[in-house]
């Protein structure tokens, strides 16, 4: 009876991961790719099944990343989660590009959607949830500002959202290949320095404040788990995370072709493709941030939200820029006037929120207001 219940629990916890591997194997063996020859019914059914399976796998990634977070402490646990989500985002965008490049604005739309979803949607829900339960919450001001010191300039000046509108080397909101290479390498360098600081000399900036204060009692009181058992738990959680992450990356080609074809054939706004990619990647992280805020772990919620935005800018953008130049894809970059205004307002409100060092419901409502405005202008440009 015990073995049977354990097997049922194992299947329940890994059902989407198993389904993801099965779908990938079927697609691999059949060699089928969705395209103009498929009916709309088959396209909708296939894309819905793939999307739901990938979403379930992404939630599994978050669950195993949470296990690692408890074993590794902050900021390593959150870093594992954000890097896993970035790998999913990069794979999806690469597959959309490889499908023919019918949506040259995919990078711009996805980065902008990610910033709007993270800095307004995820932050707003987390602040409202945490403020509703705990009234007011504190977090490490230096850690939050460390994220924002990179997010603001990289998104506005050094990357794809504003600067391409004002360069003269190319026509339109685009960059020359040498500009793409320079900005990509610069962004990777800055993000690498940030990771060294986050995990090294300024690690305390990103740790839960209660954990920083409670370091000493652990030595005198409760004994930590044996090193061998702890290592075994870390290895097991890492393997589970990898097993859940790989199906998402492998199925990205299938979902990418569906997104590419749908954008080409339908009359939906082009920016919707970027929103779909951002939603798939960020929804589980949003749930994790909301849960942490409700449990009065606001520092972890801040690390998840701002870390996701920075990882997207610091890793996704350079990778896609390099891949686009190698594949000779022309990328449409730079936001229009309305989107620029939303970005400026978002960054201004984010600085005002996090410079206070505390969070409440009112701040969250302002972020949610901006997120609703973004959704409205996606469908009514």
mmCIF file of C-alpha atoms in Angstrom:
data_model
loop_
_atom_site.group_PDB
_atom_site.id
_atom_site.type_symbol
_atom_site.label_atom_id
_atom_site.label_comp_id
_atom_site.label_asym_id
_atom_site.label_seq_id
_atom_site.Cartn_x
_atom_site.Cartn_y
_atom_site.Cartn_z
ATOM 1 C CA UNK A 1 0.000 0.000 0.000
ATOM 2 C CA UNK A 2 2.834 2.375 0.846
ATOM 3 C CA UNK A 3 4.588 1.708 -2.464
ATOM 4 C CA UNK A 4 1.341 2.205 -4.373
ATOM 5 C CA UNK A 5 0.629 5.556 -2.716
ATOM 6 C CA UNK A 6 4.217 6.608 -3.338
ATOM 7 C CA UNK A 7 3.847 5.695 -7.016
ATOM 8 C CA UNK A 8 0.610 7.674 -7.264
ATOM 9 C CA UNK A 9 2.309 10.696 -5.699
ATOM 10 C CA UNK A 10 5.227 10.356 -8.111
ATOM 11 C CA UNK A 11 2.893 10.225 -11.128
ATOM 12 C CA UNK A 12 0.837 13.158 -9.845
ATOM 13 C CA UNK A 13 3.914 15.313 -9.276
ATOM 14 C CA UNK A 14 5.448 14.490 -12.664
ATOM 15 C CA UNK A 15 2.406 13.967 -14.898
ATOM 16 C CA UNK A 16 3.065 17.059 -17.039
ATOM 17 C CA UNK A 17 6.753 16.261 -17.312
ATOM 18 C CA UNK A 18 5.943 12.728 -18.527
ATOM 19 C CA UNK A 19 3.311 14.106 -20.918
ATOM 20 C CA UNK A 20 5.787 16.675 -22.226
ATOM 21 C CA UNK A 21 8.364 14.004 -23.030
ATOM 22 C CA UNK A 22 5.694 11.850 -24.720
ATOM 23 C CA UNK A 23 4.459 14.722 -26.914
ATOM 24 C CA UNK A 24 8.005 15.574 -27.921
ATOM 25 C CA UNK A 25 8.766 11.951 -28.826
ATOM 26 C CA UNK A 26 5.579 11.699 -30.908
ATOM 27 C CA UNK A 27 6.397 14.917 -32.753
ATOM 28 C CA UNK A 28 9.995 13.800 -33.269
ATOM 29 C CA UNK A 29 9.064 10.379 -34.637
ATOM 30 C CA UNK A 30 6.274 11.698 -36.845
ATOM 31 C CA UNK A 31 8.277 14.685 -38.066
ATOM 32 C CA UNK A 32 5.093 16.781 -38.070
ATOM 33 C CA UNK A 33 5.089 20.570 -37.904
ATOM 34 C CA UNK A 34 2.009 22.735 -37.912
ATOM 35 C CA UNK A 35 1.592 25.008 -40.898
ATOM 36 C CA UNK A 36 -0.821 26.204 -43.580
ATOM 37 C CA UNK A 37 -1.807 22.637 -44.480
ATOM 38 C CA UNK A 38 -3.397 22.058 -41.063
ATOM 39 C CA UNK A 39 -6.976 22.938 -40.295
ATOM 40 C CA UNK A 40 -7.746 25.603 -37.733
ATOM 41 C CA UNK A 41 -9.243 22.947 -35.447
ATOM 42 C CA UNK A 42 -6.071 20.855 -35.513
ATOM 43 C CA UNK A 43 -3.947 23.959 -35.042
ATOM 44 C CA UNK A 44 -5.994 25.121 -32.040
ATOM 45 C CA UNK A 45 -6.080 21.653 -30.436
ATOM 46 C CA UNK A 46 -2.366 21.045 -30.944
ATOM 47 C CA UNK A 47 -1.311 24.441 -29.704
ATOM 48 C CA UNK A 48 -3.630 24.263 -26.668
ATOM 49 C CA UNK A 49 -2.323 20.827 -25.676
ATOM 50 C CA UNK A 50 1.280 21.904 -26.143
ATOM 51 C CA UNK A 51 0.790 25.182 -24.273
ATOM 52 C CA UNK A 52 -0.956 23.506 -21.300
ATOM 53 C CA UNK A 53 1.684 20.769 -21.128
ATOM 54 C CA UNK A 54 4.510 23.288 -21.259
ATOM 55 C CA UNK A 55 2.789 25.392 -18.604
ATOM 56 C CA UNK A 56 2.512 22.346 -16.347
ATOM 57 C CA UNK A 57 6.210 21.607 -16.886
ATOM 58 C CA UNK A 58 7.101 25.208 -16.078
ATOM 59 C CA UNK A 59 5.180 24.948 -12.801
ATOM 60 C CA UNK A 60 7.167 21.781 -12.088
ATOM 61 C CA UNK A 61 10.358 23.753 -12.750
ATOM 62 C CA UNK A 62 9.223 26.347 -10.219
ATOM 63 C CA UNK A 63 8.411 23.660 -7.643
ATOM 64 C CA UNK A 64 11.842 22.067 -7.933
ATOM 65 C CA UNK A 65 13.511 25.476 -7.970
ATOM 66 C CA UNK A 66 11.700 26.232 -4.696
ATOM 67 C CA UNK A 67 13.173 23.038 -3.253
ATOM 68 C CA UNK A 68 16.611 24.194 -4.304
ATOM 69 C CA UNK A 69 15.910 27.624 -2.841
ATOM 70 C CA UNK A 70 15.300 26.090 0.595
ATOM 71 C CA UNK A 71 18.490 24.049 0.323
ATOM 72 C CA UNK A 72 20.716 26.775 -1.099
ATOM 73 C CA UNK A 73 19.219 29.863 0.613
ATOM 74 C CA UNK A 74 18.978 33.268 -1.050
ATOM 75 C CA UNK A 75 20.013 34.507 -3.507
ATOM 76 C CA UNK A 76 20.969 31.171 -5.064
ATOM 77 C CA UNK A 77 17.475 29.707 -4.956
ATOM 78 C CA UNK A 78 15.889 32.644 -6.742
ATOM 79 C CA UNK A 79 18.793 32.745 -9.187
ATOM 80 C CA UNK A 80 18.141 29.136 -10.204
ATOM 81 C CA UNK A 81 14.485 29.972 -10.848
ATOM 82 C CA UNK A 82 15.183 33.082 -12.920
ATOM 83 C CA UNK A 83 17.888 31.397 -15.000
ATOM 84 C CA UNK A 84 15.576 28.453 -15.701
ATOM 85 C CA UNK A 85 12.839 30.820 -16.858
ATOM 86 C CA UNK A 86 15.342 32.676 -19.027
ATOM 87 C CA UNK A 87 16.374 29.406 -20.706
ATOM 88 C CA UNK A 88 12.721 28.749 -21.554
ATOM 89 C CA UNK A 89 12.224 32.261 -22.900
ATOM 90 C CA UNK A 90 15.352 32.118 -25.062
ATOM 91 C CA UNK A 91 14.419 28.731 -26.523
ATOM 92 C CA UNK A 92 10.915 29.914 -27.409
ATOM 93 C CA UNK A 93 12.155 33.051 -29.125
ATOM 94 C CA UNK A 94 14.898 31.203 -31.010
ATOM 95 C CA UNK A 95 12.351 28.737 -32.358
ATOM 96 C CA UNK A 96 10.026 31.538 -33.439
ATOM 97 C CA UNK A 97 12.935 33.123 -35.299
ATOM 98 C CA UNK A 98 13.987 29.809 -36.832
ATOM 99 C CA UNK A 99 10.460 29.282 -38.129
ATOM 100 C CA UNK A 100 10.935 31.914 -40.773
ATOM 101 C CA UNK A 101 11.147 35.251 -39.021
ATOM 102 C CA UNK A 102 7.610 36.361 -39.918
ATOM 103 C CA UNK A 103 7.566 38.431 -36.726
ATOM 104 C CA UNK A 104 10.769 40.529 -36.693
ATOM 105 C CA UNK A 105 9.456 42.506 -33.697
ATOM 106 C CA UNK A 106 9.205 39.407 -31.467
ATOM 107 C CA UNK A 107 12.277 40.313 -29.399
ATOM 108 C CA UNK A 108 11.096 43.867 -28.787
ATOM 109 C CA UNK A 109 7.534 42.786 -28.000
ATOM 110 C CA UNK A 110 8.660 40.009 -25.649
ATOM 111 C CA UNK A 111 11.123 42.190 -23.737
ATOM 112 C CA UNK A 112 8.553 44.954 -23.386
ATOM 113 C CA UNK A 113 5.856 42.448 -22.368
ATOM 114 C CA UNK A 114 8.222 40.901 -19.821
ATOM 115 C CA UNK A 115 8.947 44.277 -18.237
ATOM 116 C CA UNK A 116 5.241 45.152 -18.117
ATOM 117 C CA UNK A 117 4.233 41.751 -16.722
ATOM 118 C CA UNK A 118 7.035 41.714 -14.143
ATOM 119 C CA UNK A 119 7.292 45.335 -13.016
ATOM 120 C CA UNK A 120 3.542 45.965 -13.083
ATOM 121 C CA UNK A 121 1.663 42.647 -13.057
ATOM 122 C CA UNK A 122 3.841 40.504 -10.792
ATOM 123 C CA UNK A 123 4.939 43.365 -8.548
ATOM 124 C CA UNK A 124 1.368 44.670 -8.289
ATOM 125 C CA UNK A 125 -0.152 41.310 -7.373
ATOM 126 C CA UNK A 126 2.642 40.608 -4.873
ATOM 127 C CA UNK A 127 2.300 43.982 -3.145
ATOM 128 C CA UNK A 128 -1.495 43.764 -2.992
ATOM 129 C CA UNK A 129 -1.424 40.167 -1.730
ATOM 130 C CA UNK A 130 1.298 40.802 0.826
ATOM 131 C CA UNK A 131 -0.180 44.111 1.946
ATOM 132 C CA UNK A 132 -3.659 42.647 2.297
ATOM 133 C CA UNK A 133 -2.409 39.865 4.578
ATOM 134 C CA UNK A 134 0.454 41.598 6.382
ATOM 135 C CA UNK A 135 -0.579 45.296 6.106
ATOM 136 C CA UNK A 136 2.965 46.544 5.419
ATOM 137 C CA UNK A 137 6.144 44.641 4.585
ATOM 138 C CA UNK A 138 9.807 45.558 4.586
ATOM 139 C CA UNK A 139 12.565 44.477 2.231
ATOM 140 C CA UNK A 140 16.230 45.236 1.734
ATOM 141 C CA UNK A 141 16.374 48.622 0.037
ATOM 142 C CA UNK A 142 19.938 48.153 -1.223
ATOM 143 C CA UNK A 143 19.041 44.876 -2.937
ATOM 144 C CA UNK A 144 15.997 46.314 -4.722
ATOM 145 C CA UNK A 145 17.911 49.380 -5.893
ATOM 146 C CA UNK A 146 20.761 47.181 -7.128
ATOM 147 C CA UNK A 147 18.308 45.524 -9.512
ATOM 148 C CA UNK A 148 16.772 48.823 -10.622
ATOM 149 C CA UNK A 149 20.184 50.436 -11.204
ATOM 150 C CA UNK A 150 20.659 47.946 -14.045
ATOM 151 C CA UNK A 151 17.086 47.457 -15.253
ATOM 152 C CA UNK A 152 16.457 51.163 -15.952
ATOM 153 C CA UNK A 153 19.524 52.040 -18.067
ATOM 154 C CA UNK A 154 19.714 48.689 -19.862
ATOM 155 C CA UNK A 155 16.067 48.791 -20.917
ATOM 156 C CA UNK A 156 16.091 52.472 -21.918
ATOM 157 C CA UNK A 157 19.514 53.320 -23.295
ATOM 158 C CA UNK A 158 21.684 50.305 -23.977
ATOM 159 C CA UNK A 159 19.186 47.910 -25.497
ATOM 160 C CA UNK A 160 16.290 47.461 -27.863
ATOM 161 C CA UNK A 161 13.435 49.463 -26.414
ATOM 162 C CA UNK A 162 14.363 53.127 -26.904
ATOM 163 C CA UNK A 163 17.884 53.623 -28.273
ATOM 164 C CA UNK A 164 17.226 52.126 -31.773
ATOM 165 C CA UNK A 165 14.683 54.884 -32.409
ATOM 166 C CA UNK A 166 17.484 57.464 -32.356
ATOM 167 C CA UNK A 167 20.440 55.762 -34.069
ATOM 168 C CA UNK A 168 21.360 56.897 -37.587
ATOM 169 C CA UNK A 169 23.355 53.898 -38.864
ATOM 170 C CA UNK A 170 20.193 52.178 -40.123
ATOM 171 C CA UNK A 171 16.738 53.226 -41.240
ATOM 172 C CA UNK A 172 13.846 52.753 -38.860
ATOM 173 C CA UNK A 173 13.938 51.384 -35.297
ATOM 174 C CA UNK A 174 16.792 48.950 -35.971
ATOM 175 C CA UNK A 175 20.457 48.508 -35.116
ATOM 176 C CA UNK A 176 23.466 47.780 -37.293
ATOM 177 C CA UNK A 177 25.121 44.363 -36.727
ATOM 178 C CA UNK A 178 28.139 45.951 -35.057
ATOM 179 C CA UNK A 179 25.818 47.858 -32.712
ATOM 180 C CA UNK A 180 23.926 44.657 -31.852
ATOM 181 C CA UNK A 181 27.190 42.835 -31.102
ATOM 182 C CA UNK A 182 28.529 45.696 -28.974
ATOM 183 C CA UNK A 183 25.361 46.094 -26.919
ATOM 184 C CA UNK A 184 24.965 42.336 -26.491
ATOM 185 C CA UNK A 185 28.512 41.871 -25.186
ATOM 186 C CA UNK A 186 28.217 44.939 -22.962
ATOM 187 C CA UNK A 187 24.991 43.631 -21.475
ATOM 188 C CA UNK A 188 26.488 40.187 -20.788
ATOM 189 C CA UNK A 189 29.496 41.788 -19.112
ATOM 190 C CA UNK A 190 27.360 43.979 -16.856
ATOM 191 C CA UNK A 191 25.073 41.081 -15.907
ATOM 192 C CA UNK A 192 28.094 38.875 -15.147
ATOM 193 C CA UNK A 193 29.464 41.530 -12.794
ATOM 194 C CA UNK A 194 26.054 41.762 -11.133
ATOM 195 C CA UNK A 195 25.959 37.985 -10.539
ATOM 196 C CA UNK A 196 29.399 38.111 -8.920
ATOM 197 C CA UNK A 197 28.212 40.885 -6.615
ATOM 198 C CA UNK A 198 24.880 39.183 -5.896
ATOM 199 C CA UNK A 199 26.454 35.874 -4.911
ATOM 200 C CA UNK A 200 29.655 37.293 -3.405
ATOM 201 C CA UNK A 201 30.556 40.345 -1.383
ATOM 202 C CA UNK A 202 27.043 41.862 -1.325
ATOM 203 C CA UNK A 203 25.045 38.661 -0.937
ATOM 204 C CA UNK A 204 23.395 40.061 2.205
ATOM 205 C CA UNK A 205 21.606 42.661 0.067
ATOM 206 C CA UNK A 206 19.449 39.895 -1.444
ATOM 207 C CA UNK A 207 18.944 37.622 1.572
ATOM 208 C CA UNK A 208 15.709 37.545 3.552
ATOM 209 C CA UNK A 209 16.096 40.057 6.352
ATOM 210 C CA UNK A 210 14.956 37.557 8.980
ATOM 211 C CA UNK A 211 17.548 35.083 7.755
ATOM 212 C CA UNK A 212 20.315 37.660 8.127
ATOM 213 C CA UNK A 213 19.250 38.376 11.706
ATOM 214 C CA UNK A 214 18.841 34.715 12.644
ATOM 215 C CA UNK A 215 22.195 33.376 11.466
ATOM 216 C CA UNK A 216 23.614 32.782 14.946
ATOM 217 C CA UNK A 217 20.904 30.641 16.588
ATOM 218 C CA UNK A 218 21.362 27.957 13.969
ATOM 219 C CA UNK A 219 24.824 27.239 15.360
ATOM 220 C CA UNK A 220 23.658 26.788 18.943
ATOM 221 C CA UNK A 221 20.178 25.408 18.444
ATOM 222 C CA UNK A 222 18.769 23.171 15.749
ATOM 223 C CA UNK A 223 21.407 21.165 13.950
ATOM 224 C CA UNK A 224 21.587 21.500 10.182
ATOM 225 C CA UNK A 225 21.008 18.408 8.027
ATOM 226 C CA UNK A 226 23.983 16.141 7.484
ATOM 227 C CA UNK A 227 26.156 17.351 4.567
ATOM 228 C CA UNK A 228 25.749 14.057 2.686
ATOM 229 C CA UNK A 229 21.942 14.162 2.962
ATOM 230 C CA UNK A 230 21.918 17.817 1.954
ATOM 231 C CA UNK A 231 24.080 17.112 -1.095
ATOM 232 C CA UNK A 232 21.811 14.237 -2.049
ATOM 233 C CA UNK A 233 18.725 16.451 -1.780
ATOM 234 C CA UNK A 234 20.391 19.140 -3.909
ATOM 235 C CA UNK A 235 21.337 16.611 -6.602
ATOM 236 C CA UNK A 236 17.836 15.100 -6.605
ATOM 237 C CA UNK A 237 16.128 18.489 -6.858
ATOM 238 C CA UNK A 238 18.543 19.556 -9.623
ATOM 239 C CA UNK A 239 17.849 16.424 -11.671
ATOM 240 C CA UNK A 240 14.099 16.890 -11.232
ATOM 241 C CA UNK A 241 14.405 20.511 -12.340
ATOM 242 C CA UNK A 242 16.421 19.498 -15.415
ATOM 243 C CA UNK A 243 13.915 16.756 -16.295
ATOM 244 C CA UNK A 244 11.073 19.304 -16.126
ATOM 245 C CA UNK A 245 12.980 22.020 -17.982
ATOM 246 C CA UNK A 246 14.101 19.966 -20.988
ATOM 247 C CA UNK A 247 10.588 19.158 -22.314
ATOM 248 C CA UNK A 248 9.766 22.869 -22.318
ATOM 249 C CA UNK A 249 12.900 23.677 -24.297
ATOM 250 C CA UNK A 250 12.328 20.787 -26.713
ATOM 251 C CA UNK A 251 8.656 21.632 -27.268
ATOM 252 C CA UNK A 252 9.545 25.278 -27.872
ATOM 253 C CA UNK A 253 10.126 24.487 -31.556
ATOM 254 C CA UNK A 254 6.568 23.186 -31.904
ATOM 255 C CA UNK A 255 4.928 26.033 -30.011
ATOM 256 C CA UNK A 256 7.187 28.538 -31.751
ATOM 257 C CA UNK A 257 5.979 27.381 -35.166
ATOM 258 C CA UNK A 258 2.374 27.679 -33.969
ATOM 259 C CA UNK A 259 2.935 31.229 -32.677
ATOM 260 C CA UNK A 260 4.773 32.174 -35.854
ATOM 261 C CA UNK A 261 2.011 30.778 -38.089
ATOM 262 C CA UNK A 262 -0.781 32.318 -36.009
ATOM 263 C CA UNK A 263 0.812 35.760 -36.155
ATOM 264 C CA UNK A 264 1.263 35.384 -39.907
ATOM 265 C CA UNK A 265 -2.289 34.238 -40.671
ATOM 266 C CA UNK A 266 -4.478 35.890 -38.045
ATOM 267 C CA UNK A 267 -5.413 39.518 -37.635
ATOM 268 C CA UNK A 268 -4.447 39.675 -33.959
ATOM 269 C CA UNK A 269 -2.070 42.445 -32.825
ATOM 270 C CA UNK A 270 1.591 41.487 -33.439
ATOM 271 C CA UNK A 271 2.473 42.381 -29.833
ATOM 272 C CA UNK A 272 0.251 39.525 -28.670
ATOM 273 C CA UNK A 273 2.968 37.024 -29.599
ATOM 274 C CA UNK A 274 5.396 38.607 -27.166
ATOM 275 C CA UNK A 275 2.728 38.653 -24.470
ATOM 276 C CA UNK A 276 2.041 34.915 -24.968
ATOM 277 C CA UNK A 277 5.736 34.069 -24.604
ATOM 278 C CA UNK A 278 6.108 36.300 -21.541
ATOM 279 C CA UNK A 279 2.958 34.875 -19.928
ATOM 280 C CA UNK A 280 4.082 31.272 -20.399
ATOM 281 C CA UNK A 281 7.479 31.960 -18.888
ATOM 282 C CA UNK A 282 6.467 34.322 -16.093
ATOM 283 C CA UNK A 283 3.146 32.963 -14.810
ATOM 284 C CA UNK A 284 4.724 30.364 -12.486
ATOM 285 C CA UNK A 285 7.253 32.914 -11.249
ATOM 286 C CA UNK A 286 4.372 35.278 -10.578
ATOM 287 C CA UNK A 287 2.667 32.610 -8.493
ATOM 288 C CA UNK A 288 5.904 32.077 -6.575
ATOM 289 C CA UNK A 289 6.302 35.797 -5.920
ATOM 290 C CA UNK A 290 2.685 36.149 -4.766
ATOM 291 C CA UNK A 291 3.039 33.161 -2.450
ATOM 292 C CA UNK A 292 6.250 34.547 -0.952
ATOM 293 C CA UNK A 293 4.649 37.957 -0.358
ATOM 294 C CA UNK A 294 1.614 36.385 1.323
ATOM 295 C CA UNK A 295 3.984 34.467 3.635
ATOM 296 C CA UNK A 296 5.695 37.759 4.550
ATOM 297 C CA UNK A 297 8.851 36.862 2.588
ATOM 298 C CA UNK A 298 8.862 40.113 0.642
ATOM 299 C CA UNK A 299 12.592 39.990 -0.058
ATOM 300 C CA UNK A 300 12.154 36.718 -1.932
ATOM 301 C CA UNK A 301 9.239 38.207 -3.874
ATOM 302 C CA UNK A 302 11.394 41.222 -4.781
ATOM 303 C CA UNK A 303 14.251 38.938 -5.858
ATOM 304 C CA UNK A 304 11.915 36.909 -8.080
ATOM 305 C CA UNK A 305 10.248 39.917 -9.727
ATOM 306 C CA UNK A 306 13.237 42.162 -10.305
ATOM 307 C CA UNK A 307 15.563 39.238 -10.942
ATOM 308 C CA UNK A 308 13.275 37.994 -13.726
ATOM 309 C CA UNK A 309 13.275 41.388 -15.418
ATOM 310 C CA UNK A 310 17.046 41.742 -15.164
ATOM 311 C CA UNK A 311 17.739 38.185 -16.368
ATOM 312 C CA UNK A 312 15.568 38.805 -19.425
ATOM 313 C CA UNK A 313 17.474 41.976 -20.275
ATOM 314 C CA UNK A 314 20.897 40.631 -19.319
ATOM 315 C CA UNK A 315 20.713 37.200 -20.958
ATOM 316 C CA UNK A 316 17.779 36.928 -23.362
ATOM 317 C CA UNK A 317 18.505 40.088 -25.334
ATOM 318 C CA UNK A 318 22.217 39.383 -26.034
ATOM 319 C CA UNK A 319 21.477 35.768 -26.978
ATOM 320 C CA UNK A 320 18.752 36.719 -29.438
ATOM 321 C CA UNK A 321 20.818 39.565 -30.911
ATOM 322 C CA UNK A 322 23.717 37.201 -31.586
ATOM 323 C CA UNK A 323 21.412 34.518 -32.992
ATOM 324 C CA UNK A 324 19.665 37.037 -35.246
ATOM 325 C CA UNK A 325 22.951 38.272 -36.657
ATOM 326 C CA UNK A 326 24.144 34.697 -37.306
ATOM 327 C CA UNK A 327 20.855 33.799 -39.012
ATOM 328 C CA UNK A 328 20.806 37.149 -40.848
ATOM 329 C CA UNK A 329 17.408 38.059 -39.422
ATOM 330 C CA UNK A 330 16.480 41.714 -39.420
ATOM 331 C CA UNK A 331 14.959 42.630 -36.067
ATOM 332 C CA UNK A 332 12.526 45.502 -35.633
ATOM 333 C CA UNK A 333 13.523 47.303 -32.442
ATOM 334 C CA UNK A 334 12.451 50.409 -30.556
ATOM 335 C CA UNK A 335 9.056 51.159 -29.037
ATOM 336 C CA UNK A 336 6.431 53.533 -30.366
ATOM 337 C CA UNK A 337 5.352 56.651 -28.505
ATOM 338 C CA UNK A 338 2.584 55.071 -26.407
ATOM 339 C CA UNK A 339 4.773 52.125 -25.395
ATOM 340 C CA UNK A 340 7.665 54.426 -24.511
ATOM 341 C CA UNK A 341 5.336 56.419 -22.259
ATOM 342 C CA UNK A 342 4.214 53.250 -20.472
ATOM 343 C CA UNK A 343 7.829 52.177 -20.007
ATOM 344 C CA UNK A 344 8.860 55.558 -18.575
ATOM 345 C CA UNK A 345 5.873 55.540 -16.211
ATOM 346 C CA UNK A 346 6.633 51.970 -15.126
ATOM 347 C CA UNK A 347 10.277 52.700 -14.337
ATOM 348 C CA UNK A 348 9.369 55.905 -12.474
ATOM 349 C CA UNK A 349 6.713 54.170 -10.370
ATOM 350 C CA UNK A 350 9.064 51.223 -9.701
ATOM 351 C CA UNK A 351 11.766 53.537 -8.380
ATOM 352 C CA UNK A 352 9.223 55.340 -6.182
ATOM 353 C CA UNK A 353 7.930 52.007 -4.857
ATOM 354 C CA UNK A 354 11.227 50.354 -4.048
ATOM 355 C CA UNK A 355 13.082 53.415 -2.776
ATOM 356 C CA UNK A 356 10.739 53.442 0.228
ATOM 357 C CA UNK A 357 11.995 50.103 1.569
ATOM 358 C CA UNK A 358 8.447 49.022 2.473
ATOM 359 C CA UNK A 359 5.388 47.827 0.550
ATOM 360 C CA UNK A 360 1.627 48.171 0.946
ATOM 361 C CA UNK A 361 -1.623 47.698 -0.984
ATOM 362 C CA UNK A 362 -1.737 51.225 -2.430
ATOM 363 C CA UNK A 363 1.612 50.815 -4.181
ATOM 364 C CA UNK A 364 0.458 47.507 -5.629
ATOM 365 C CA UNK A 365 -2.736 49.053 -7.013
ATOM 366 C CA UNK A 366 -0.732 51.686 -8.907
ATOM 367 C CA UNK A 367 1.366 48.966 -10.560
ATOM 368 C CA UNK A 368 -1.761 46.989 -11.459
ATOM 369 C CA UNK A 369 -3.284 50.119 -12.997
ATOM 370 C CA UNK A 370 -0.295 50.417 -15.334
ATOM 371 C CA UNK A 371 -0.521 46.717 -16.176
ATOM 372 C CA UNK A 372 -4.197 47.032 -17.145
ATOM 373 C CA UNK A 373 -3.298 50.048 -19.295
ATOM 374 C CA UNK A 374 -0.631 47.972 -21.060
ATOM 375 C CA UNK A 375 -3.115 45.154 -21.786
ATOM 376 C CA UNK A 376 -5.630 47.653 -23.143
ATOM 377 C CA UNK A 377 -3.145 49.194 -25.568
ATOM 378 C CA UNK A 378 -2.025 45.746 -26.784
ATOM 379 C CA UNK A 379 -5.517 45.176 -28.190
ATOM 380 C CA UNK A 380 -6.341 48.832 -28.936
ATOM 381 C CA UNK A 381 -3.041 50.292 -30.154
#
